[in-house]
Tab-separated table of C-alpha atoms and ligand atoms in Angstrom:
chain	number	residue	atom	x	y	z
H	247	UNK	CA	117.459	90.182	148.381
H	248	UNK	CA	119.316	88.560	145.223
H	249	UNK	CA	116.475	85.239	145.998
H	250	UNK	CA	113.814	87.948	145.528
H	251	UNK	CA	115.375	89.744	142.137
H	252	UNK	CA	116.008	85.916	140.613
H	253	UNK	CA	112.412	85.114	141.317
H	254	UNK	CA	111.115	87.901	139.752
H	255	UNK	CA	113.219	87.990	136.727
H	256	UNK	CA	112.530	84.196	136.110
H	257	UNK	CA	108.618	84.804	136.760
H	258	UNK	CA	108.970	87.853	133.986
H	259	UNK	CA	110.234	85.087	131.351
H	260	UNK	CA	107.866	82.478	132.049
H	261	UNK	CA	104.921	84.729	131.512
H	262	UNK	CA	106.585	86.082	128.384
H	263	UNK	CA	107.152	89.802	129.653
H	264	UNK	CA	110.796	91.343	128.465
H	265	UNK	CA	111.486	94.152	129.509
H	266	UNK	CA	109.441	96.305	127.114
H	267	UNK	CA	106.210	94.186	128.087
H	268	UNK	CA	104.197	91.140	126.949
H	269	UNK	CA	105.439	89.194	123.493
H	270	UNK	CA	103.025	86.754	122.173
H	271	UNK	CA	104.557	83.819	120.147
H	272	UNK	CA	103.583	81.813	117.187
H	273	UNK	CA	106.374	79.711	115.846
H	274	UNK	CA	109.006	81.831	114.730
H	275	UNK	CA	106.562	84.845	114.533
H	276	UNK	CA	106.246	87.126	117.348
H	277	UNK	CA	103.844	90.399	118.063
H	278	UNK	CA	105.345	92.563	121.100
H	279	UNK	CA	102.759	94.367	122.784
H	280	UNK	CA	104.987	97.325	124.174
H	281	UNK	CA	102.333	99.459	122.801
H	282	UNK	CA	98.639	99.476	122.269
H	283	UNK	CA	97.544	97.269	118.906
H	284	UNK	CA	94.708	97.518	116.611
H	285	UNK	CA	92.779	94.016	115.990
H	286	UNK	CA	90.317	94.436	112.641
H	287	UNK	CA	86.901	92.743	112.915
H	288	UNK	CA	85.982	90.471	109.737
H	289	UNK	CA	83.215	88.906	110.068
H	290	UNK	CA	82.218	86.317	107.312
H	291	UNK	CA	78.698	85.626	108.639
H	292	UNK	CA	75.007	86.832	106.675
H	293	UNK	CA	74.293	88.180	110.471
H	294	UNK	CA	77.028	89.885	112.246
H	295	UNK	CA	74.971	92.771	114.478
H	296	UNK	CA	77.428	95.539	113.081
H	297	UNK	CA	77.824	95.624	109.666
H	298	UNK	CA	74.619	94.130	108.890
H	299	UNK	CA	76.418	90.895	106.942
H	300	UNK	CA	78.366	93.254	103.926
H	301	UNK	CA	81.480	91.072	104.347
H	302	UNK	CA	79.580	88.041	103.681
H	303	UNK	CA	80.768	87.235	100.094
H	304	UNK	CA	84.685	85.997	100.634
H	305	UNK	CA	85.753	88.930	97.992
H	306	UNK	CA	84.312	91.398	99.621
H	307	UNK	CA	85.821	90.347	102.849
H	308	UNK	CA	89.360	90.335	101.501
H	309	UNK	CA	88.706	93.782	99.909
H	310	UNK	CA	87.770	94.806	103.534
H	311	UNK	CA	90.769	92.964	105.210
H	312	UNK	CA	93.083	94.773	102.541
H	313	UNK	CA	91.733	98.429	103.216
H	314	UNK	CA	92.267	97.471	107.249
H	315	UNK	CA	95.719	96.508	106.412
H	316	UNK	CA	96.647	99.643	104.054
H	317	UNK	CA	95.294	101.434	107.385
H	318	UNK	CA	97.879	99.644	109.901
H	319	UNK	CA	95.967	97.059	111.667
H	320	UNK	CA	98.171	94.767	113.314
H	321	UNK	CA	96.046	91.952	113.483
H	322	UNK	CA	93.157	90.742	111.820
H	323	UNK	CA	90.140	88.632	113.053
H	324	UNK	CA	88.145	86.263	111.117
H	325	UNK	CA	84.562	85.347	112.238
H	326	UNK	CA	82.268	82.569	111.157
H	327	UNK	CA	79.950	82.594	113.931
H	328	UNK	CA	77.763	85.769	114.594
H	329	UNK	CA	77.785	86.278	118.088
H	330	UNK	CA	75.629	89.287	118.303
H	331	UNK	CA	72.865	88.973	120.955
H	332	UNK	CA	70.064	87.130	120.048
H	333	UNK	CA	72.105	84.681	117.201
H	334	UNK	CA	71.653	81.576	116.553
H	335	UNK	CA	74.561	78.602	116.753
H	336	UNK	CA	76.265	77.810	113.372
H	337	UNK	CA	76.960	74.003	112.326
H	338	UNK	CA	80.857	73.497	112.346
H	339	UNK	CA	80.625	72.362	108.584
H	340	UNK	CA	78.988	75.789	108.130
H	341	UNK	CA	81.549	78.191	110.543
H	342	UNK	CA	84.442	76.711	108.738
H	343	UNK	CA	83.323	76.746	105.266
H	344	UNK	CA	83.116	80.657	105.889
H	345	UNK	CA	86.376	81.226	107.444
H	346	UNK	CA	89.043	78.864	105.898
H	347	UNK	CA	88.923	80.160	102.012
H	348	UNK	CA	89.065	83.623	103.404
H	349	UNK	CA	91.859	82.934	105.779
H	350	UNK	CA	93.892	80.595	103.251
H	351	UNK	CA	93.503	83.810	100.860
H	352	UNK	CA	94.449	86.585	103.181
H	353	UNK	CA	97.526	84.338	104.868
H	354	UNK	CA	98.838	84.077	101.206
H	355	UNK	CA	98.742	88.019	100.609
H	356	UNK	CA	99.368	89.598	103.948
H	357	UNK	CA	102.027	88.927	106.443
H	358	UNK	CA	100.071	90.608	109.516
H	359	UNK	CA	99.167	88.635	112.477
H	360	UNK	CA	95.818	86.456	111.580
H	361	UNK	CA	93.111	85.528	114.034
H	362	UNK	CA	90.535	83.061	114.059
H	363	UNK	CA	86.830	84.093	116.409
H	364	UNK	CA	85.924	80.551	117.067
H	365	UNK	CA	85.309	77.888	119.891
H	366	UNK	CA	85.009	74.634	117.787
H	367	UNK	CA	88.128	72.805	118.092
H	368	UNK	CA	87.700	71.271	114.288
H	369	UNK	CA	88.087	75.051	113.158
H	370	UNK	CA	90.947	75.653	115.647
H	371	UNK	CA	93.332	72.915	114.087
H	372	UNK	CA	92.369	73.691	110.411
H	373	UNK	CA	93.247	77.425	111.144
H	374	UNK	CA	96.373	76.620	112.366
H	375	UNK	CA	97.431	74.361	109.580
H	376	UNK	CA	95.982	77.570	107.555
H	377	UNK	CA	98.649	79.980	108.838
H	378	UNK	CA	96.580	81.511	111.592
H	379	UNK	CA	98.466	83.097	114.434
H	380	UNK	CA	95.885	83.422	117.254
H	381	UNK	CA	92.495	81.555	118.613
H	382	UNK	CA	90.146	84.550	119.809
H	383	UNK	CA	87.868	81.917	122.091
H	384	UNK	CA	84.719	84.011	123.322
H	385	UNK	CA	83.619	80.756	125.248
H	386	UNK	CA	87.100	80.972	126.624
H	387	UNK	CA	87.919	76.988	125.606
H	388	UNK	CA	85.159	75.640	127.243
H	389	UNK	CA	83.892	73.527	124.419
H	390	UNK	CA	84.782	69.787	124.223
H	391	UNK	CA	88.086	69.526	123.204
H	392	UNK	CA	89.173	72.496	122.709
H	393	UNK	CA	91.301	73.050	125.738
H	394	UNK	CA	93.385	69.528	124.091
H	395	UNK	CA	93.154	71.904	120.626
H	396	UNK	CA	94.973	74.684	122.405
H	397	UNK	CA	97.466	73.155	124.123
H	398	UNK	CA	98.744	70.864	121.090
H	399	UNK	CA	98.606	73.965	118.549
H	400	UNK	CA	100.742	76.613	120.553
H	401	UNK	CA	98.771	79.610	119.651
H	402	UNK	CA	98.158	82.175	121.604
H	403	UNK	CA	94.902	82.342	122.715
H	404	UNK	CA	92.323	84.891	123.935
H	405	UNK	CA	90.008	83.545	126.839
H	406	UNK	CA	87.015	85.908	127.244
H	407	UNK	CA	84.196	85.932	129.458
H	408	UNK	CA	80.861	85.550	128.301
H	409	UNK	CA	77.702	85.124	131.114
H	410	UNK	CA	75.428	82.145	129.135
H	411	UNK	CA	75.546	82.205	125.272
H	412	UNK	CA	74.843	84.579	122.753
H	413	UNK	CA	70.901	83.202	122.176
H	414	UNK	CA	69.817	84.534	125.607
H	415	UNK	CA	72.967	86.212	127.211
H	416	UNK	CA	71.363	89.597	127.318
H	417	UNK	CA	68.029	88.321	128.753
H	418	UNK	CA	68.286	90.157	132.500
H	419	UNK	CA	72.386	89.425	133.181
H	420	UNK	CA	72.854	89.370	136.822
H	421	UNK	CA	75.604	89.430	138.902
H	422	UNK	CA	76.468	90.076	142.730
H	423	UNK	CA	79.800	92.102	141.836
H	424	UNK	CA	80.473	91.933	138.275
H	425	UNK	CA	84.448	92.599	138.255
H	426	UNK	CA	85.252	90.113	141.037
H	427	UNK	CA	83.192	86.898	139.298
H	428	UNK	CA	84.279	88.286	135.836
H	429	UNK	CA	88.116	88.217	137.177
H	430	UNK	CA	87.287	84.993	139.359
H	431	UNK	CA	85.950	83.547	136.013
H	432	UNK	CA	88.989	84.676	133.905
H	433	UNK	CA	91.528	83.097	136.310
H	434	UNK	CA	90.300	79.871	136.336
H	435	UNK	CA	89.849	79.704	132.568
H	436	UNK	CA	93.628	80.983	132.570
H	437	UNK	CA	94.608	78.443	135.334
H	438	UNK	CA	92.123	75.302	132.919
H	439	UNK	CA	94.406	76.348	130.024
H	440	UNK	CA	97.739	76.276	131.698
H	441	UNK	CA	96.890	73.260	133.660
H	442	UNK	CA	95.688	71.527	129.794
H	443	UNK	CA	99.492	72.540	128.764
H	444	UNK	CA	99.009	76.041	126.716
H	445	UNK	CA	101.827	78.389	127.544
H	446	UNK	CA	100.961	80.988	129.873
H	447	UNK	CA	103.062	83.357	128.053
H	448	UNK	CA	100.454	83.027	124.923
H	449	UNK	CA	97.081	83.585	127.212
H	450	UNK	CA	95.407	86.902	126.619
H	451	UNK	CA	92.075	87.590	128.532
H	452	UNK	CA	88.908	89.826	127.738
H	453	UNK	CA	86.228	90.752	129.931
H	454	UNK	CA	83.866	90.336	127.082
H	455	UNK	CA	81.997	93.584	126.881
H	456	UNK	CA	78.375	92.804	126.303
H	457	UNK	CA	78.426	89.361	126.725
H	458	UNK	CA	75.998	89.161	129.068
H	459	UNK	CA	75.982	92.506	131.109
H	460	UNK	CA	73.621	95.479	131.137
H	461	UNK	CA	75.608	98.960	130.575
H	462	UNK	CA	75.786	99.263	134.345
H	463	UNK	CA	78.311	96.315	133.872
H	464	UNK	CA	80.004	97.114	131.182
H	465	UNK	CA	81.061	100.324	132.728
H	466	UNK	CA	81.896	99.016	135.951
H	467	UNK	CA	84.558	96.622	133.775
H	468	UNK	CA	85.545	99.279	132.011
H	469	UNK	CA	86.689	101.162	134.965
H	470	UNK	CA	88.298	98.179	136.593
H	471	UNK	CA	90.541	97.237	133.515
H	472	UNK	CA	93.507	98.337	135.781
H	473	UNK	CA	92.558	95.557	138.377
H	474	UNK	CA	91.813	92.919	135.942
H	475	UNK	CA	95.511	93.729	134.189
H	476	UNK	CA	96.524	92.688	137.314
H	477	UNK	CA	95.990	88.795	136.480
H	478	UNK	CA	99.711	89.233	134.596
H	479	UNK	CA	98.103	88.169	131.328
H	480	UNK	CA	97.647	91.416	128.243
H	481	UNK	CA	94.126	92.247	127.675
H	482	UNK	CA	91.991	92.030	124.953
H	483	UNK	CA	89.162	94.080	124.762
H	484	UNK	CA	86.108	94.687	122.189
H	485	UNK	CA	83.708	97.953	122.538
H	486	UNK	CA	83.659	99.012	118.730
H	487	UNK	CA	80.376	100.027	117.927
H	488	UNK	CA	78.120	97.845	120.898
H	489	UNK	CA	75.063	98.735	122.078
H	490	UNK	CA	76.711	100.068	125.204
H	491	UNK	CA	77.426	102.715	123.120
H	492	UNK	CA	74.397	103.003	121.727
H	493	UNK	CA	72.854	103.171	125.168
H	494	UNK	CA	74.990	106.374	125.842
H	495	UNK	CA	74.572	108.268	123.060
H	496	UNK	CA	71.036	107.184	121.395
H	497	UNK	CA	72.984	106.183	118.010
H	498	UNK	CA	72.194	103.479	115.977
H	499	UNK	CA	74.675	101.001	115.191
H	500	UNK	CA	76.027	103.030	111.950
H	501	UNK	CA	76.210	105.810	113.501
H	502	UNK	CA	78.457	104.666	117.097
H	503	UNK	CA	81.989	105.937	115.510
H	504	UNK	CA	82.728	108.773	117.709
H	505	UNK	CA	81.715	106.678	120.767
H	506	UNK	CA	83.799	103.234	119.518
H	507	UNK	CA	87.356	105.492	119.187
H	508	UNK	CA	86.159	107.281	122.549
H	509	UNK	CA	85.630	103.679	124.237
H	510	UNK	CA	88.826	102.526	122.614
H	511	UNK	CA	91.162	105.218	123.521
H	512	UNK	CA	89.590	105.121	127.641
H	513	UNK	CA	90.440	100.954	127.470
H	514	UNK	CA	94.261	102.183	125.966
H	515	UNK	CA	94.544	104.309	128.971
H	516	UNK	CA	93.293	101.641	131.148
H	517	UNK	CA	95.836	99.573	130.353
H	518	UNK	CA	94.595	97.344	127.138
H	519	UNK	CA	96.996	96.344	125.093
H	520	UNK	CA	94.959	94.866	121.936
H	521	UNK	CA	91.502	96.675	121.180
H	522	UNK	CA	89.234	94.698	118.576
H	523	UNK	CA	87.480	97.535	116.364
H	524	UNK	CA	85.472	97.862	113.232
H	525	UNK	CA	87.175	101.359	112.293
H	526	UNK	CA	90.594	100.797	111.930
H	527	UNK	CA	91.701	104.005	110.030
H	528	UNK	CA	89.625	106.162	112.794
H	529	UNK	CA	91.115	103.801	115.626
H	530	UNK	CA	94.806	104.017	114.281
H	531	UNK	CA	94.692	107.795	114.041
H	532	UNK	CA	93.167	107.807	117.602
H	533	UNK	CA	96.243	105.832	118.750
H	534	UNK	CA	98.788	107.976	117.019
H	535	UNK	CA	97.549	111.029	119.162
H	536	UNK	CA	97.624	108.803	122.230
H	537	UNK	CA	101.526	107.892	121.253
H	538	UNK	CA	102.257	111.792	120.433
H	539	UNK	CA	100.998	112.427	123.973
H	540	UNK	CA	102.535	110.211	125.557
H	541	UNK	CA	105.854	109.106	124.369
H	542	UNK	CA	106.439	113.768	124.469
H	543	UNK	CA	108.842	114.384	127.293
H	544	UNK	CA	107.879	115.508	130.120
H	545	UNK	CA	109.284	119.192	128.918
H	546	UNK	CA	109.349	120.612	126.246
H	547	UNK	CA	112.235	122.771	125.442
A	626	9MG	C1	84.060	87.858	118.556
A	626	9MG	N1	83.918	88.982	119.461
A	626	9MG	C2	82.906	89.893	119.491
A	626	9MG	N2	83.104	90.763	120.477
A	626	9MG	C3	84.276	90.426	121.073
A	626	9MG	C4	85.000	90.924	122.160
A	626	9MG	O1	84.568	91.963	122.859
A	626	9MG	N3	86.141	90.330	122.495
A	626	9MG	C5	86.585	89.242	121.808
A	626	9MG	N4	87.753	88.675	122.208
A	626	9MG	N5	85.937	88.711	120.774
A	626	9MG	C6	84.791	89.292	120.425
């Protein structure tokens, strides 16, 4: 019986749980995810699918970052590459000529947790020398080199899955049982990374909503967040304002912000612990009334 407890209080440190939950680790800097936490989308690309490329110019990104941060985000994401359906690959010159001035700029004003959307391994070490906390990888380190990027840097990393790439990925997605190959998929990216020497502790995953999957598979993921928690690894995931949502309530993409705190609140209660959102204020609030509900005792008296 005491073999048993030992293994299982030596397996809760190597995959970075204490006993309030999962702790990612940068350096010195660490982000507990004991309870649900609000990543900001900032895209810095003339094409992103949801805000139509108004966080283009660097200022007006920081502006944006700055509002999301007077709103309590915990973590911000910077994007160079649109990944919308449909877009086009960036050069590497190009994706990291968008992100690093914004990045070097926000790292020197705000002291929240700083991510960098990217698979190119160039980006991934100048990030890091940049102050960036976390690599959100939507090709889930598959590029060349970028498993070696990982590993040396000691970031944590988000590894999500994504069915072909973003130029055709929503051209008739198939699968034979979308949860099992998208939690198949996400274990051996998880097993590539800790195999390439990144810390198991620091892996998050992400089912990647509408990377290649009709609405019939989004939902299905949605609904089987519980199962894919079950990896031992926090989850990541992104619904804020994707066409998903658009195919369930007929709204166009400005118009999806009842539907993205809806979506965002279901994945809380499925077990997410980070949810990646346009809407921070709206998403923040939403998370507060989670909290109030329940943290309350059982009772009231
Ligand atoms: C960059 N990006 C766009 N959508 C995303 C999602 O759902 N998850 C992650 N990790 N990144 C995303």
């Amino acid at each position: 019986m005491w073999a048993a407890f030992f293994v299982v209080v030596a397996s809760r440190f190597k995959t970075g749980m204490d006993n309030k939950g999962f702790v990612l680790q940068r350096g010195e800097r660490r982000l507990t995810l004991d309870r649900p936490r609000v990543m900001g989308v900032l895209n810095v690309t003339p094409d992103s699918f949801s805000d139509g490329g108004r966080f283009y110019r660097p200022e007006s990104a920081i502006d944006q970052a700055a509002g999301m941060v007077e709103a309590g985000v915990d973590i911000l994401d910077i994007g160079g590459e649109s990944t919308r359906p449909g877009a086009q690959a960036v050069s590497v010159a190009e994706e990291m000529d968008r992100v690093l001035p914004v990045l070097e700029t926000l790292r020197g004003r705000f002291d929240v947790w700083i991510s960098v959307d990217t698979s190119t391994p160039e980006l991934m070490r100048a990030a890091a020398a940049a102050g960036a906390d976390l690599l959100n990888d939507v090709r889930a380190l598959t590029r060349d080199g970028a498993l070696a990027a990982a590993a040396e840097l000691g970031l944590p990393v988000c590894l999500m899955h994504m069915q072909g790439e973003p130029s055709t990925m929503q051209q008739d997605p198939r699968y034979d049982d979308v949860v099992n190959q998208v939690a198949g998929y996400l274990q051996e990216r998880r097993d590539a990374a800790v195999s390439a020497g990144v810390n198991a502790a620091n892996i998050l995953l992400d089912p990647g909503f509408g990377f290649g999957k009709t609405l019939a598979h989004n939902l299905a993921l949605l609904r089987a967040l519980p199962h894919l928690a079950e990896a031992g690894h926090p989850l990541l995931v992104g619904l804020s304002r994707k066409s998903m949502l658009g195919k369930i309530t007929g709204k166009a993409v400005d118009q999806r912000l009842g539907a993205s705190v809806a979506a965002a609140l279901l994945a809380v209660q499925r077990g997410a612990h980070i949810i990646r959102v346009h809407d921070v204020p709206d998403t923040v609030d939403a998370i507060k009334v989670w909290h109030a509900v329940t943290d309350a005792p059982a009772r009231a008296e």
